[in-house]
PDB file of C-alpha atoms in Angstrom:
ATOM      1  CA  MET A  19       0.000   0.000   0.000  1.00 97.00           C
ATOM      2  CA  ILE A  20       1.156   3.529  -0.770  1.00 98.00           C
ATOM      3  CA  LEU A  21       0.463   6.483   1.514  1.00 98.00           C
ATOM      4  CA  VAL A  22       0.183   9.641  -0.587  1.00 98.00           C
ATOM      5  CA  THR A  23       0.607  12.817   1.445  1.00 96.00           C
ATOM      6  CA  GLY A  24      -1.127  15.856   0.018  1.00 94.00           C
ATOM      7  CA  ALA A  25      -3.511  13.448  -1.704  1.00 96.00           C
ATOM      8  CA  THR A  26      -6.099  16.093  -2.593  1.00 93.00           C
ATOM      9  CA  GLY A  27      -3.652  18.742  -3.804  1.00 91.00           C
ATOM     10  CA  ASN A  28      -2.518  19.559  -7.325  1.00 88.00           C
ATOM     11  CA  VAL A  29       0.026  16.727  -7.552  1.00 92.00           C
ATOM     12  CA  GLY A  30      -1.437  14.216  -5.110  1.00 94.00           C
ATOM     13  CA  ARG A  31      -4.921  14.133  -6.625  1.00 94.00           C
ATOM     14  CA  GLY A  32      -3.590  13.058 -10.015  1.00 95.00           C
ATOM     15  CA  LEU A  33      -1.193  10.571  -8.454  1.00 96.00           C
ATOM     16  CA  VAL A  34      -3.960   8.919  -6.423  1.00 97.00           C
ATOM     17  CA  ARG A  35      -6.140   8.663  -9.533  1.00 95.00           C
ATOM     18  CA  LEU A  36      -3.282   7.186 -11.605  1.00 96.00           C
ATOM     19  CA  LEU A  37      -2.306   4.650  -8.949  1.00 97.00           C
ATOM     20  CA  THR A  38      -5.867   3.454  -8.378  1.00 96.00           C
ATOM     21  CA  THR A  39      -6.465   2.970 -12.111  1.00 95.00           C
ATOM     22  CA  GLN A  40      -3.406   0.691 -12.062  1.00 95.00           C
ATOM     23  CA  GLY A  41      -4.889  -1.376  -9.237  1.00 95.00           C
ATOM     24  CA  VAL A  42      -2.515  -0.077  -6.553  1.00 96.00           C
ATOM     25  CA  ARG A  43      -3.842   0.129  -2.995  1.00 96.00           C
ATOM     26  CA  VAL A  44      -3.668   3.759  -1.863  1.00 97.00           C
ATOM     27  CA  ARG A  45      -4.163   5.543   1.421  1.00 97.00           C
ATOM     28  CA  ALA A  46      -4.790   9.282   1.118  1.00 96.00           C
ATOM     29  CA  GLY A  47      -3.142  11.624   3.580  1.00 95.00           C
ATOM     30  CA  THR A  48      -5.198  14.814   3.439  1.00 92.00           C
ATOM     31  CA  ARG A  49      -6.164  17.704   5.696  1.00 88.00           C
ATOM     32  CA  ASN A  50      -9.594  17.772   4.050  1.00 87.00           C
ATOM     33  CA  PRO A  51     -11.921  15.406   5.942  1.00 79.00           C
ATOM     34  CA  ASP A  52     -14.633  15.912   3.303  1.00 87.00           C
ATOM     35  CA  ALA A  53     -12.394  15.058   0.345  1.00 89.00           C
ATOM     36  CA  VAL A  54     -13.948  13.054  -2.461  1.00 91.00           C
ATOM     37  CA  LEU A  55     -11.629  10.130  -3.127  1.00 94.00           C
ATOM     38  CA  PRO A  56     -11.692   7.338  -5.701  1.00 94.00           C
ATOM     39  CA  PRO A  57     -13.468   4.139  -4.629  1.00 94.00           C
ATOM     40  CA  GLY A  58     -11.346   2.013  -2.322  1.00 93.00           C
ATOM     41  CA  VAL A  59      -9.102   4.880  -1.178  1.00 95.00           C
ATOM     42  CA  GLU A  60      -9.217   5.603   2.529  1.00 91.00           C
ATOM     43  CA  ALA A  61      -8.447   9.019   4.009  1.00 93.00           C
ATOM     44  CA  SER A  62      -5.890   8.403   6.742  1.00 93.00           C
ATOM     45  CA  SER A  63      -2.292   9.223   7.528  1.00 91.00           C
ATOM     46  CA  SER A  64      -1.752   5.902   9.308  1.00 95.00           C
ATOM     47  CA  LEU A  65       1.404   4.029   8.325  1.00 97.00           C
ATOM     48  CA  ASP A  66      -0.088   0.622   9.242  1.00 95.00           C
ATOM     49  CA  GLY A  67       0.362  -1.694   6.265  1.00 96.00           C
ATOM     50  CA  VAL A  68       2.143   0.963   4.189  1.00 97.00           C
ATOM     51  CA  ASN A  69       5.230  -0.146   2.245  1.00 97.00           C
ATOM     52  CA  SER A  70       5.715   3.012   0.159  1.00 98.00           C
ATOM     53  CA  LEU A  71       5.322   6.714   0.860  1.00 98.00           C
ATOM     54  CA  PHE A  72       4.854   9.652  -1.495  1.00 98.00           C
ATOM     55  CA  LEU A  73       6.073  12.611   0.522  1.00 96.00           C
ATOM     56  CA  ASN A  74       4.886  16.106  -0.334  1.00 92.00           C
ATOM     57  CA  PRO A  75       6.882  18.380   2.010  1.00 88.00           C
ATOM     58  CA  ARG A  76       4.369  21.239   1.681  1.00 85.00           C
ATOM     59  CA  ALA A  77       1.612  18.896   2.805  1.00 90.00           C
ATOM     60  CA  VAL A  78       3.397  17.634   5.927  1.00 91.00           C
ATOM     61  CA  GLY A  79       5.224  20.831   6.861  1.00 86.00           C
ATOM     62  CA  LYS A  80       7.622  20.719   9.760  1.00 89.00           C
ATOM     63  CA  SER A  81       6.677  17.142  10.642  1.00 92.00           C
ATOM     64  CA  VAL A  82       8.577  15.810   7.615  1.00 92.00           C
ATOM     65  CA  GLY A  83      11.478  14.491   9.719  1.00 94.00           C
ATOM     66  CA  TYR A  84       9.137  12.786  12.166  1.00 96.00           C
ATOM     67  CA  LEU A  85       7.132  11.202   9.346  1.00 96.00           C
ATOM     68  CA  VAL A  86      10.247   9.848   7.620  1.00 96.00           C
ATOM     69  CA  ALA A  87      11.574   8.462  10.919  1.00 97.00           C
ATOM     70  CA  GLN A  88       8.249   6.779  11.679  1.00 97.00           C
ATOM     71  CA  ALA A  89       8.016   5.384   8.154  1.00 97.00           C
ATOM     72  CA  CYS A  90      11.479   3.841   8.482  1.00 97.00           C
ATOM     73  CA  ALA A  91      10.644   2.489  11.945  1.00 97.00           C
ATOM     74  CA  VAL A  92       7.573   0.617  10.686  1.00 97.00           C
ATOM     75  CA  GLY A  93       9.348  -0.826   7.651  1.00 96.00           C
ATOM     76  CA  VAL A  94       8.332   1.461   4.795  1.00 97.00           C
ATOM     77  CA  ARG A  95      10.707   0.403   2.013  1.00 96.00           C
ATOM     78  CA  ARG A  96      10.345   3.266  -0.489  1.00 97.00           C
ATOM     79  CA  ILE A  97       9.965   6.997  -0.015  1.00 97.00           C
ATOM     80  CA  VAL A  98       9.551   9.336  -2.961  1.00 96.00           C
ATOM     81  CA  ALA A  99       9.804  13.027  -2.108  1.00 94.00           C
ATOM     82  CA  LEU A 100       8.305  15.769  -4.239  1.00 91.00           C
ATOM     83  CA  SER A 101      10.676  18.635  -4.836  1.00 84.00           C
ATOM     84  CA  ALA A 102       9.687  22.063  -6.111  1.00 70.00           C
ATOM     85  CA  ILE A 103      11.157  25.511  -6.385  1.00 68.00           C
ATOM     86  CA  ASN A 104       8.897  26.751  -3.575  1.00 60.00           C
ATOM     87  CA  VAL A 105       9.825  23.992  -1.112  1.00 57.00           C
ATOM     88  CA  ASP A 106      11.452  26.490   1.262  1.00 62.00           C
ATOM     89  CA  ASP A 107       8.629  29.068   1.113  1.00 64.00           C
ATOM     90  CA  ASP A 108       6.827  29.993   4.309  1.00 67.00           C
ATOM     91  CA  LEU A 109       4.528  27.030   5.090  1.00 61.00           C
ATOM     92  CA  SER A 110       1.731  29.367   6.200  1.00 68.00           C
ATOM     93  CA  ALA A 111       1.634  30.977   2.751  1.00 64.00           C
ATOM     94  CA  PRO A 112      -0.543  29.338   0.106  1.00 62.00           C
ATOM     95  CA  ALA A 113       1.288  27.364  -2.548  1.00 57.00           C
ATOM     96  CA  LEU A 114       1.436  29.049  -5.915  1.00 50.00           C
ATOM     97  CA  SER A 115      -0.349  27.329  -8.755  1.00 45.00           C
TER      98      SER A 115
END
């Protein structure tokens, strides 16, 4: 199972859709409790049963180090981190589109 952080954002939404059409089990990490997700996708940031993590630093903010440490501790084998020119922008400012 893959945990996608920022699953309802500009990048994450498309990634979740692509993965689910390929039959991949996805867990959606989102701050939006009312998010509409593809069938079979659960909204949760739990690492239980996760073997891969898509890490959007803007979505997890200052908890990025904690999340990576926890992922490693529970046996997550792959972490893919999104990088962007605005990665060091103030986290309280909205991301530019």
